[in-house]
CSV table of C-alpha atoms in Angstrom, one decimal:
chain,number,residue,atom,x,y,z
A,14,MET,CA,-47.4,180.5,-74.9
A,15,ILE,CA,-46.6,177.1,-76.4
A,16,TYR,CA,-48.3,174.1,-75.0
A,17,THR,CA,-46.8,170.6,-75.3
A,18,SER,CA,-48.6,167.7,-76.9
A,19,ASN,CA,-48.9,166.2,-73.4
A,20,GLN,CA,-50.6,169.3,-72.0
A,21,ILE,CA,-53.0,169.3,-74.9
A,22,GLN,CA,-53.8,165.6,-74.5
A,23,ASN,CA,-54.5,166.2,-70.8
A,24,ILE,CA,-57.0,169.0,-71.5
A,25,GLU,CA,-58.7,166.7,-74.2
A,26,ALA,CA,-58.9,164.0,-71.6
A,27,MET,CA,-60.4,166.5,-69.1
A,28,ALA,CA,-63.0,167.5,-71.7
A,29,LYS,CA,-64.0,163.8,-72.2
A,30,ARG,CA,-64.4,163.4,-68.4
A,31,MET,CA,-66.5,166.5,-68.3
A,32,ARG,CA,-68.8,165.3,-71.0
A,33,LEU,CA,-69.4,162.0,-69.1
A,34,ALA,CA,-70.0,164.0,-65.9
A,35,ALA,CA,-72.5,166.1,-67.8
A,36,LEU,CA,-74.5,163.0,-68.8
A,37,ASP,CA,-74.4,161.8,-65.2
A,38,MET,CA,-75.7,165.1,-63.9
A,39,ALA,CA,-78.5,165.2,-66.5
A,40,LEU,CA,-79.6,161.7,-65.6
A,41,ALA,CA,-79.5,162.6,-61.9
A,42,ALA,CA,-81.7,165.7,-62.6
A,43,GLY,CA,-84.5,163.3,-63.4
A,44,LYS,CA,-87.8,164.6,-64.7
A,45,GLY,CA,-86.7,168.2,-64.1
A,46,GLY,CA,-84.3,167.8,-67.1
A,47,ALA,CA,-81.2,169.8,-67.8
A,48,HIS,CA,-79.7,172.1,-70.5
A,49,LEU,CA,-77.9,169.4,-72.4
A,50,GLY,CA,-77.4,171.1,-75.8
A,51,GLY,CA,-75.7,174.3,-74.8
A,52,GLY,CA,-73.8,172.5,-72.1
A,53,LEU,CA,-72.2,170.0,-74.4
A,54,SER,CA,-71.3,172.6,-77.0
A,55,CYS,CA,-68.9,174.5,-74.7
A,56,ILE,CA,-67.2,171.7,-72.9
A,57,GLU,CA,-63.8,172.3,-74.6
A,58,ILE,CA,-64.0,176.0,-73.9
A,59,PHE,CA,-64.4,175.3,-70.2
A,60,ALA,CA,-61.7,172.6,-70.2
A,61,VAL,CA,-59.2,174.9,-71.9
A,62,LEU,CA,-59.9,177.8,-69.6
A,63,TYR,CA,-59.7,175.8,-66.4
A,64,GLY,CA,-57.1,173.3,-67.6
A,65,GLY,CA,-54.6,175.7,-69.3
A,66,VAL,CA,-55.5,179.4,-69.3
A,67,LEU,CA,-57.0,180.8,-66.1
A,68,ARG,CA,-55.0,181.8,-63.1
A,69,PHE,CA,-56.8,180.7,-60.0
A,70,ASP,CA,-56.4,179.1,-56.6
A,71,ALA,CA,-59.2,176.7,-55.7
A,72,ARG,CA,-58.1,176.8,-52.0
A,73,ASN,CA,-58.5,180.6,-52.1
A,74,PRO,CA,-61.4,181.4,-54.4
A,75,CYS,CA,-61.1,185.2,-53.6
A,76,TRP,CA,-57.4,185.4,-54.4
A,77,GLN,CA,-56.9,189.0,-55.5
A,78,ASP,CA,-54.7,188.2,-58.5
A,79,ARG,CA,-56.9,185.6,-60.0
A,80,ASP,CA,-58.3,185.9,-63.5
A,81,ARG,CA,-62.1,186.4,-63.6
A,82,PHE,CA,-64.4,184.3,-65.7
A,83,PHE,CA,-68.0,185.4,-66.2
A,84,VAL,CA,-70.5,183.1,-67.9
A,85,GLY,CA,-73.3,184.9,-69.7
A,86,LYS,CA,-75.0,181.8,-71.1
A,87,ASN,CA,-75.9,180.6,-67.6
A,88,HIS,CA,-77.7,177.6,-69.0
A,89,CYS,CA,-74.5,175.7,-69.4
A,90,VAL,CA,-74.0,174.3,-65.9
A,91,LEU,CA,-73.4,170.8,-67.3
A,92,ALA,CA,-70.1,172.2,-68.5
A,93,GLN,CA,-69.4,174.7,-65.8
A,94,PHE,CA,-69.8,172.5,-62.7
A,95,PRO,CA,-67.7,169.6,-64.1
A,96,ALA,CA,-65.0,172.2,-64.8
A,97,LEU,CA,-65.2,173.5,-61.3
A,98,TYR,CA,-64.9,169.9,-60.0
A,99,GLU,CA,-61.9,169.3,-62.2
A,100,ALA,CA,-60.3,172.5,-60.9
A,101,GLY,CA,-60.9,171.5,-57.3
A,102,TYR,CA,-63.6,173.9,-56.3
A,103,ILE,CA,-66.4,171.4,-55.6
A,104,GLU,CA,-66.7,167.7,-54.8
A,105,GLU,CA,-67.9,164.8,-57.0
A,106,GLN,CA,-70.9,164.4,-54.7
A,107,ASP,CA,-72.0,168.0,-55.6
A,108,LEU,CA,-72.3,166.9,-59.2
A,109,ARG,CA,-74.6,164.0,-58.2
A,110,GLU,CA,-76.9,166.4,-56.4
A,111,LEU,CA,-77.8,168.7,-59.3
A,112,THR,CA,-81.2,170.3,-58.5
A,113,LYS,CA,-81.6,168.1,-55.4
A,114,ASP,CA,-83.0,169.6,-52.2
A,115,GLY,CA,-80.1,170.4,-49.9
A,116,GLY,CA,-77.5,170.2,-52.8
A,117,ARG,CA,-75.1,173.1,-53.5
A,118,ILE,CA,-75.7,173.3,-57.3
A,119,ASN,CA,-78.7,174.0,-59.4
A,120,GLY,CA,-79.8,174.5,-63.0
A,121,TYR,CA,-78.4,178.0,-62.9
A,122,PRO,CA,-75.2,179.0,-61.1
A,123,TRP,CA,-76.2,180.9,-58.0
A,124,ASN,CA,-73.9,179.9,-55.2
A,125,VAL,CA,-70.9,182.3,-55.5
A,126,GLU,CA,-69.0,180.4,-52.8
A,127,LEU,CA,-68.2,177.7,-55.3
A,128,GLY,CA,-65.6,179.6,-57.3
A,129,LEU,CA,-68.2,181.6,-59.3
A,130,GLU,CA,-67.7,185.2,-60.2
A,131,TYR,CA,-71.2,185.8,-61.3
A,132,SER,CA,-74.6,184.5,-60.2
A,133,GLY,CA,-77.4,184.9,-62.7
A,134,GLY,CA,-79.7,183.5,-65.3
A,135,SER,CA,-80.9,186.4,-67.4
A,136,LEU,CA,-79.1,186.6,-70.7
A,137,GLY,CA,-77.2,189.7,-71.7
A,138,MET,CA,-76.2,190.8,-68.1
A,139,ALA,CA,-72.8,189.2,-67.5
A,140,ILE,CA,-70.9,191.3,-70.1
A,141,SER,CA,-71.8,194.5,-68.5
A,142,VAL,CA,-70.8,193.2,-65.0
A,143,ALA,CA,-67.5,192.0,-66.5
A,144,ILE,CA,-66.7,195.3,-68.1
A,145,GLY,CA,-67.2,197.0,-64.7
A,146,VAL,CA,-64.8,194.6,-63.1
A,147,ALA,CA,-62.3,195.1,-66.0
A,148,LEU,CA,-62.4,198.8,-65.5
A,149,ALA,CA,-61.9,198.5,-61.7
A,150,LEU,CA,-59.0,196.1,-62.1
A,151,ARG,CA,-57.3,198.3,-64.6
A,152,GLU,CA,-57.6,201.3,-62.2
A,153,LYS,CA,-55.8,199.1,-59.6
A,154,LYS,CA,-53.1,198.2,-62.2
A,155,SER,CA,-54.0,194.6,-61.8
A,156,LYS,CA,-52.6,192.0,-64.2
A,157,SER,CA,-55.7,189.9,-63.9
A,158,HIS,CA,-57.5,189.1,-67.1
A,159,ILE,CA,-61.3,189.0,-67.6
A,160,TYR,CA,-62.9,186.3,-69.7
A,161,VAL,CA,-66.6,186.1,-70.6
A,162,LEU,CA,-68.5,183.3,-72.3
A,163,MET,CA,-71.6,184.2,-74.2
A,164,GLY,CA,-74.0,182.2,-76.3
A,165,ASP,CA,-74.7,183.4,-79.9
A,166,GLY,CA,-78.5,183.5,-79.1
A,167,GLU,CA,-77.6,185.8,-76.2
A,168,LEU,CA,-76.4,188.4,-78.7
A,169,ASN,CA,-80.0,189.1,-79.6
A,170,GLU,CA,-80.0,191.1,-76.3
A,171,GLY,CA,-79.6,194.7,-77.3
A,172,SER,CA,-77.7,195.6,-74.1
A,173,VAL,CA,-74.7,193.5,-75.1
A,174,TRP,CA,-74.0,195.7,-78.1
A,175,GLU,CA,-74.0,198.8,-75.9
A,176,ALA,CA,-71.6,196.9,-73.7
A,177,PHE,CA,-69.3,196.0,-76.6
A,178,MET,CA,-69.2,199.7,-77.6
A,179,SER,CA,-68.2,200.8,-74.1
A,180,ALA,CA,-65.5,198.1,-73.9
A,181,ALA,CA,-64.0,199.5,-77.1
A,182,GLN,CA,-64.4,203.1,-75.9
A,183,TYR,CA,-62.3,202.3,-72.8
A,184,ARG,CA,-59.9,200.1,-74.8
A,185,LEU,CA,-60.2,197.3,-72.3
A,186,ASN,CA,-57.4,195.1,-73.5
A,187,ASN,CA,-57.8,193.0,-70.2
A,188,LEU,CA,-61.1,191.7,-71.6
A,189,THR,CA,-61.7,188.6,-73.8
A,190,VAL,CA,-65.2,187.5,-74.9
A,191,ILE,CA,-65.7,184.0,-76.2
A,192,ILE,CA,-68.8,183.4,-78.3
A,193,ASP,CA,-70.2,179.9,-78.3
A,194,ARG,CA,-71.3,179.9,-82.0
A,195,ASN,CA,-73.5,176.8,-82.1
A,196,ARG,CA,-76.1,178.6,-84.3
A,197,LEU,CA,-79.0,177.3,-82.4
A,198,CYS,CA,-81.2,178.7,-79.7
A,199,TYR,CA,-84.4,177.4,-78.0
A,200,ASP,CA,-86.5,178.7,-80.9
A,201,GLY,CA,-84.3,177.3,-83.7
A,202,ASP,CA,-81.6,178.5,-86.1
A,203,THR,CA,-80.1,181.8,-84.9
A,204,GLU,CA,-79.9,183.0,-88.5
A,205,GLU,CA,-83.7,182.5,-88.9
A,206,VAL,CA,-84.7,183.8,-85.5
A,207,MET,CA,-82.5,187.0,-85.7
A,208,ALA,CA,-79.6,186.7,-88.1
A,209,LEU,CA,-76.2,187.4,-86.6
A,210,GLU,CA,-74.4,187.0,-89.9
A,211,ASP,CA,-70.6,187.7,-89.9
A,212,LEU,CA,-69.7,188.1,-86.2
A,213,ASP,CA,-66.0,188.7,-87.0
A,214,ALA,CA,-66.8,191.7,-89.2
A,215,LYS,CA,-69.3,193.0,-86.6
A,216,PHE,CA,-66.8,192.9,-83.7
A,217,GLN,CA,-64.1,194.5,-85.9
A,218,ALA,CA,-66.6,197.3,-86.8
A,219,PHE,CA,-67.0,197.8,-83.0
A,220,ASN,CA,-63.3,198.2,-82.7
A,221,TRP,CA,-62.6,194.8,-81.2
A,222,LYS,CA,-59.8,192.5,-82.1
A,223,SER,CA,-61.5,189.4,-83.6
A,224,GLU,CA,-60.4,185.8,-83.7
A,225,HIS,CA,-62.1,182.7,-85.1
A,226,CYS,CA,-61.6,179.1,-84.2
A,227,ASN,CA,-63.1,175.6,-83.9
A,228,GLY,CA,-64.6,175.6,-80.4
A,229,HIS,CA,-64.0,171.9,-80.0
A,230,ASP,CA,-60.3,172.1,-81.0
A,231,VAL,CA,-58.2,172.4,-77.8
A,232,GLN,CA,-55.1,173.5,-79.6
A,233,GLY,CA,-56.9,176.2,-81.6
A,234,LEU,CA,-58.7,177.5,-78.5
A,235,LEU,CA,-55.4,177.6,-76.6
A,236,ARG,CA,-53.8,179.6,-79.4
A,237,CYS,CA,-56.6,182.2,-79.5
A,238,LEU,CA,-56.8,182.5,-75.8
A,239,THR,CA,-53.1,183.0,-75.2
A,240,GLU,CA,-52.1,185.2,-78.1
A,241,LYS,CA,-50.6,188.5,-77.0
A,242,GLN,CA,-53.4,191.0,-76.4
A,243,SER,CA,-53.6,194.1,-78.5
A,244,ASP,CA,-54.6,197.5,-77.2
A,245,MET,CA,-58.3,196.7,-77.6
A,246,PRO,CA,-60.7,194.0,-76.2
A,247,CYS,CA,-60.7,190.7,-78.0
A,248,ALA,CA,-63.6,188.5,-79.2
A,249,ILE,CA,-63.2,184.9,-80.0
A,250,VAL,CA,-65.9,183.4,-82.2
A,251,ALA,CA,-65.8,179.7,-81.5
A,252,ASP,CA,-67.7,177.5,-83.9
A,253,THR,CA,-69.4,174.7,-82.0
A,254,VAL,CA,-72.0,172.0,-82.3
A,255,LYS,CA,-75.0,172.1,-80.0
A,256,GLY,CA,-75.2,168.7,-78.1
A,257,LYS,CA,-71.6,167.9,-79.3
A,258,GLY,CA,-70.6,164.2,-78.8
A,259,VAL,CA,-74.1,162.7,-78.6
A,260,SER,CA,-75.4,161.9,-82.1
A,261,PHE,CA,-79.1,162.1,-81.3
A,262,MET,CA,-78.6,165.5,-79.6
A,263,GLU,CA,-76.3,167.2,-82.0
A,264,ASN,CA,-77.9,170.2,-83.8
A,265,ARG,CA,-81.3,169.4,-82.3
A,266,PRO,CA,-82.9,172.5,-80.7
A,267,GLU,CA,-85.3,170.3,-78.7
A,268,TRP,CA,-82.2,169.2,-76.6
A,269,HIS,CA,-81.6,172.8,-75.6
A,270,HIS,CA,-83.3,171.6,-72.4
A,271,GLY,CA,-84.4,168.0,-72.1
A,272,VAL,CA,-85.0,164.9,-70.0
A,273,ILE,CA,-82.7,162.0,-70.6
A,274,ASP,CA,-83.9,158.5,-69.7
A,275,GLN,CA,-81.7,155.5,-68.8
A,276,LYS,CA,-81.7,154.0,-72.3
A,277,GLN,CA,-80.7,157.3,-73.8
A,278,TYR,CA,-78.1,157.8,-71.1
A,279,GLU,CA,-76.5,154.4,-71.9
A,280,ARG,CA,-76.5,155.1,-75.6
A,281,ALA,CA,-74.9,158.5,-75.1
A,282,ARG,CA,-72.3,157.2,-72.7
A,283,ALA,CA,-71.4,154.4,-75.1
A,284,GLU,CA,-70.9,157.0,-77.9
A,285,LEU,CA,-68.7,159.2,-75.8
A,286,LEU,CA,-66.6,156.1,-74.8
A,287,GLY,CA,-66.3,155.0,-78.4
A,288,GLY,CA,-68.4,152.0,-77.8
A,289,LYS,CA,-66.4,150.9,-74.8
A,290,GLU,CA,-67.4,150.6,-71.2
């Protein structure tokens, strides 16, 4: 599918709004803090999916022919909930009530009534659930596609590699996995904690189609996500920057989860706005 320059610009503008909303949510969370690093790294991925790729109906979240999107790295609600707001699933007020008593959203996605396919927090689980759904939908001859977002640190979970093998075994060409390759987990550099090395080669060795792109490039993401699917599952390794867009958070593992104060918030917001309020 070919996207116009106007469509691409609209998704880029959506991503910018989402980053600003993520900052607002993190500030509203107060001393409880929020997962800023891994949320900011996958903003464009969410924007591209909800702004240009996924088939969904916010007025009918259980529409049978919708695409399904499972988020394995469940600590990225600062990207996920702004995307759901942009898509029309939740209200702006919901974003302001992150982690608040009586609010509908929390630090992990748990309320499946808000357009969520998967409620969880433990890493490594979503891919197996998604594979089960992909198998069931194929049996029903559904044209719905299954997308899964995973963190690179999440790939340290042994269960995911068994899942990757099973997806290839069943030739699930209705399944696309996106890896947020920001190279940082809470404990530091992924290659020092448990080296992942060449993920493209690994997925190909597991009989997956493998694509590689800049995870902050809207046009590149659109190309990878809309290419004609082969007869096997597809993995997209998206190179990203943890804390993308905020200079003092970028590539800093301590911002995996952190508390942002008013001064930091104002500095970060000014950077995202290019120094303009």
